[in-house]
mmCIF file of C-alpha atoms in Angstrom:
data_model
loop_
_atom_site.group_PDB
_atom_site.id
_atom_site.type_symbol
_atom_site.label_atom_id
_atom_site.label_comp_id
_atom_site.label_asym_id
_atom_site.label_seq_id
_atom_site.Cartn_x
_atom_site.Cartn_y
_atom_site.Cartn_z
ATOM 1 C CA MET A 22 35.085 172.709 110.240
ATOM 2 C CA GLU A 23 32.662 175.625 109.987
ATOM 3 C CA PHE A 24 30.985 176.442 106.689
ATOM 4 C CA GLY A 25 29.030 179.638 106.196
ATOM 5 C CA PRO A 26 25.969 180.727 104.278
ATOM 6 C CA ALA A 27 25.771 180.314 100.518
ATOM 7 C CA THR A 28 22.934 179.027 98.370
ATOM 8 C CA PRO A 29 23.669 179.608 94.698
ATOM 9 C CA PHE A 30 21.480 177.967 92.064
ATOM 10 C CA PHE A 31 23.385 176.365 89.185
ATOM 11 C CA ARG A 32 21.867 175.177 85.905
ATOM 12 C CA VAL A 33 23.640 171.972 84.894
ATOM 13 C CA THR A 34 23.869 169.804 81.781
ATOM 14 C CA ASP A 35 24.620 166.433 83.402
ATOM 15 C CA PHE A 36 22.681 166.157 86.653
ATOM 16 C CA SER A 37 24.242 162.860 87.829
ATOM 17 C CA LYS A 38 27.801 163.965 87.117
ATOM 18 C CA THR A 39 27.326 167.291 88.902
ATOM 19 C CA LEU A 40 25.586 165.635 91.842
ATOM 20 C CA GLY A 41 28.564 163.298 92.208
ATOM 21 C CA HIS A 42 30.999 166.218 92.073
ATOM 22 C CA TYR A 43 29.413 168.012 95.016
ATOM 23 C CA ARG A 44 28.441 164.901 97.003
ATOM 24 C CA ASP A 45 31.376 162.548 96.445
ATOM 25 C CA GLY A 46 34.136 165.018 95.596
ATOM 26 C CA LEU A 47 33.390 168.017 97.802
ATOM 27 C CA GLY A 48 31.675 166.128 100.629
ATOM 28 C CA PHE A 49 28.295 167.876 100.470
ATOM 29 C CA GLU A 50 25.252 165.938 101.663
ATOM 30 C CA VAL A 51 22.102 165.575 99.588
ATOM 31 C CA ARG A 52 19.441 167.453 101.546
ATOM 32 C CA PHE A 53 16.747 167.129 98.904
ATOM 33 C CA ILE A 54 16.488 165.451 95.514
ATOM 34 C CA SER A 55 13.543 165.481 93.125
ATOM 35 C CA ASP A 56 11.459 162.315 92.935
ATOM 36 C CA GLY A 57 11.256 159.931 90.031
ATOM 37 C CA PRO A 58 13.540 157.768 87.955
ATOM 38 C CA ASP A 59 15.317 160.786 86.405
ATOM 39 C CA PRO A 60 15.988 163.374 89.115
ATOM 40 C CA PHE A 61 16.637 166.897 87.827
ATOM 41 C CA PHE A 62 16.930 169.025 90.995
ATOM 42 C CA ALA A 63 18.906 168.696 94.218
ATOM 43 C CA LEU A 64 19.766 170.791 97.237
ATOM 44 C CA LEU A 65 23.198 169.907 98.583
ATOM 45 C CA GLY A 66 24.740 171.242 101.746
ATOM 46 C CA ARG A 67 27.576 171.144 104.171
ATOM 47 C CA GLY A 68 27.242 172.992 107.436
ATOM 48 C CA ASN A 69 25.421 176.235 106.629
ATOM 49 C CA ALA A 70 26.547 176.270 102.991
ATOM 50 C CA GLN A 71 24.108 175.052 100.352
ATOM 51 C CA ILE A 72 24.138 174.722 96.576
ATOM 52 C CA MET A 73 21.152 173.988 94.365
ATOM 53 C CA ILE A 74 21.602 172.235 91.018
ATOM 54 C CA LYS A 75 18.963 171.770 88.334
ATOM 55 C CA ASP A 76 18.913 170.393 84.809
ATOM 56 C CA VAL A 77 16.353 172.492 82.945
ATOM 57 C CA GLY A 78 17.588 171.771 79.431
ATOM 58 C CA VAL A 79 19.198 175.200 79.088
ATOM 59 C CA ALA A 80 22.953 175.576 78.836
ATOM 60 C CA PRO A 81 24.554 176.997 81.978
ATOM 61 C CA LEU A 82 26.429 180.286 81.851
ATOM 62 C CA PRO A 83 28.990 180.390 84.659
ATOM 63 C CA ASN A 84 30.215 183.866 85.596
ATOM 64 C CA SER A 85 33.724 183.133 84.321
ATOM 65 C CA LYS A 86 32.315 182.466 80.836
ATOM 66 C CA ALA A 87 30.257 185.666 80.911
ATOM 67 C CA HIS A 88 33.147 187.907 81.965
ATOM 68 C CA ARG A 89 36.766 187.162 82.888
ATOM 69 C CA ASP A 90 36.708 189.665 85.766
ATOM 70 C CA ALA A 91 33.837 187.776 87.471
ATOM 71 C CA PRO A 92 35.311 184.308 87.931
ATOM 72 C CA TRP A 93 33.306 183.063 90.924
ATOM 73 C CA ASP A 94 29.774 181.761 91.000
ATOM 74 C CA ALA A 95 29.895 181.258 94.773
ATOM 75 C CA PHE A 96 32.016 182.219 97.741
ATOM 76 C CA VAL A 97 31.800 179.535 100.418
ATOM 77 C CA PHE A 98 33.234 180.442 103.807
ATOM 78 C CA VAL A 99 35.464 177.684 105.147
ATOM 79 C CA GLU A 100 37.004 178.148 108.577
ATOM 80 C CA ASN A 101 40.095 176.075 107.696
ATOM 81 C CA PRO A 102 40.642 176.105 103.926
ATOM 82 C CA GLN A 103 43.952 174.220 104.216
ATOM 83 C CA ALA A 104 42.284 171.265 105.984
ATOM 84 C CA TYR A 105 39.375 171.267 103.521
ATOM 85 C CA LEU A 106 41.770 171.337 100.581
ATOM 86 C CA ALA A 107 43.608 168.302 101.974
ATOM 87 C CA GLU A 108 40.261 166.540 102.426
ATOM 88 C CA ILE A 109 39.083 167.043 98.848
ATOM 89 C CA GLU A 110 42.515 166.332 97.368
ATOM 90 C CA SER A 111 42.363 162.940 99.090
ATOM 91 C CA ARG A 112 39.311 162.316 96.868
ATOM 92 C CA ASP A 113 41.242 163.394 93.744
ATOM 93 C CA VAL A 114 39.305 166.644 93.286
ATOM 94 C CA MET A 115 41.257 169.000 91.050
ATOM 95 C CA THR A 116 41.440 172.678 92.001
ATOM 96 C CA LEU A 117 41.697 175.600 89.596
ATOM 97 C CA THR A 118 44.013 177.466 91.937
ATOM 98 C CA PRO A 119 46.248 176.409 94.805
ATOM 99 C CA LEU A 120 45.596 177.581 98.345
ATOM 100 C CA THR A 121 46.556 181.243 98.159
ATOM 101 C CA SER A 122 46.515 184.379 100.265
ATOM 102 C CA ARG A 123 45.147 186.817 97.721
ATOM 103 C CA ASP A 124 45.661 190.564 97.286
ATOM 104 C CA ASP A 125 41.989 191.139 98.117
ATOM 105 C CA GLY A 126 42.463 189.840 101.679
ATOM 106 C CA LEU A 127 41.076 186.336 101.180
ATOM 107 C CA THR A 128 42.789 182.978 101.633
ATOM 108 C CA GLY A 129 41.432 179.963 99.815
ATOM 109 C CA PHE A 130 41.232 178.099 96.533
ATOM 110 C CA GLU A 131 38.922 177.654 93.552
ATOM 111 C CA VAL A 132 37.149 174.534 92.316
ATOM 112 C CA ALA A 133 35.075 174.230 89.124
ATOM 113 C CA ASP A 134 32.167 171.859 88.708
ATOM 114 C CA PRO A 135 31.596 169.891 85.484
ATOM 115 C CA ASP A 136 29.778 172.853 83.854
ATOM 116 C CA GLY A 137 32.437 175.385 84.860
ATOM 117 C CA HIS A 138 30.711 176.994 87.859
ATOM 118 C CA VAL A 139 33.545 178.183 90.074
ATOM 119 C CA CYS A 140 33.323 178.070 93.865
ATOM 120 C CA PHE A 141 35.916 179.832 95.988
ATOM 121 C CA PHE A 142 36.358 178.031 99.300
ATOM 122 C CA GLY A 143 38.074 180.242 101.840
ATOM 123 C CA ARG A 144 37.987 182.961 104.418
ATOM 124 C CA PRO A 145 39.363 186.426 105.140
ATOM 125 C CA SER A 146 43.132 186.216 105.622
ATOM 126 C CA ASP A 147 44.454 186.497 109.159
#
């Protein structure tokens, strides 16, 4: 499965919970995590896609909360969104939208993290 470039930086309120979401739910690997007994920053990745999370003590503001017409915080290219959806559903990850071929020419689905950051996993429709 090919993943393509994305490296958004998300402020989070519960570092451990968000780390688990991306690592255990979405299958991202931990590429870097801050040292110490209370980590606060991590770089997670899968293929060429990466996401940074950091707890800085400031409430996150996902795009969807800032404006309803800007629902995504990241677009992550996935060569086979149907196969990836089946993979994450087997881990009981809930999606915001089903796999859909959208009017804008994209096929994929949306997933929100614990703070409401929305990632669209998909590709241009065939």
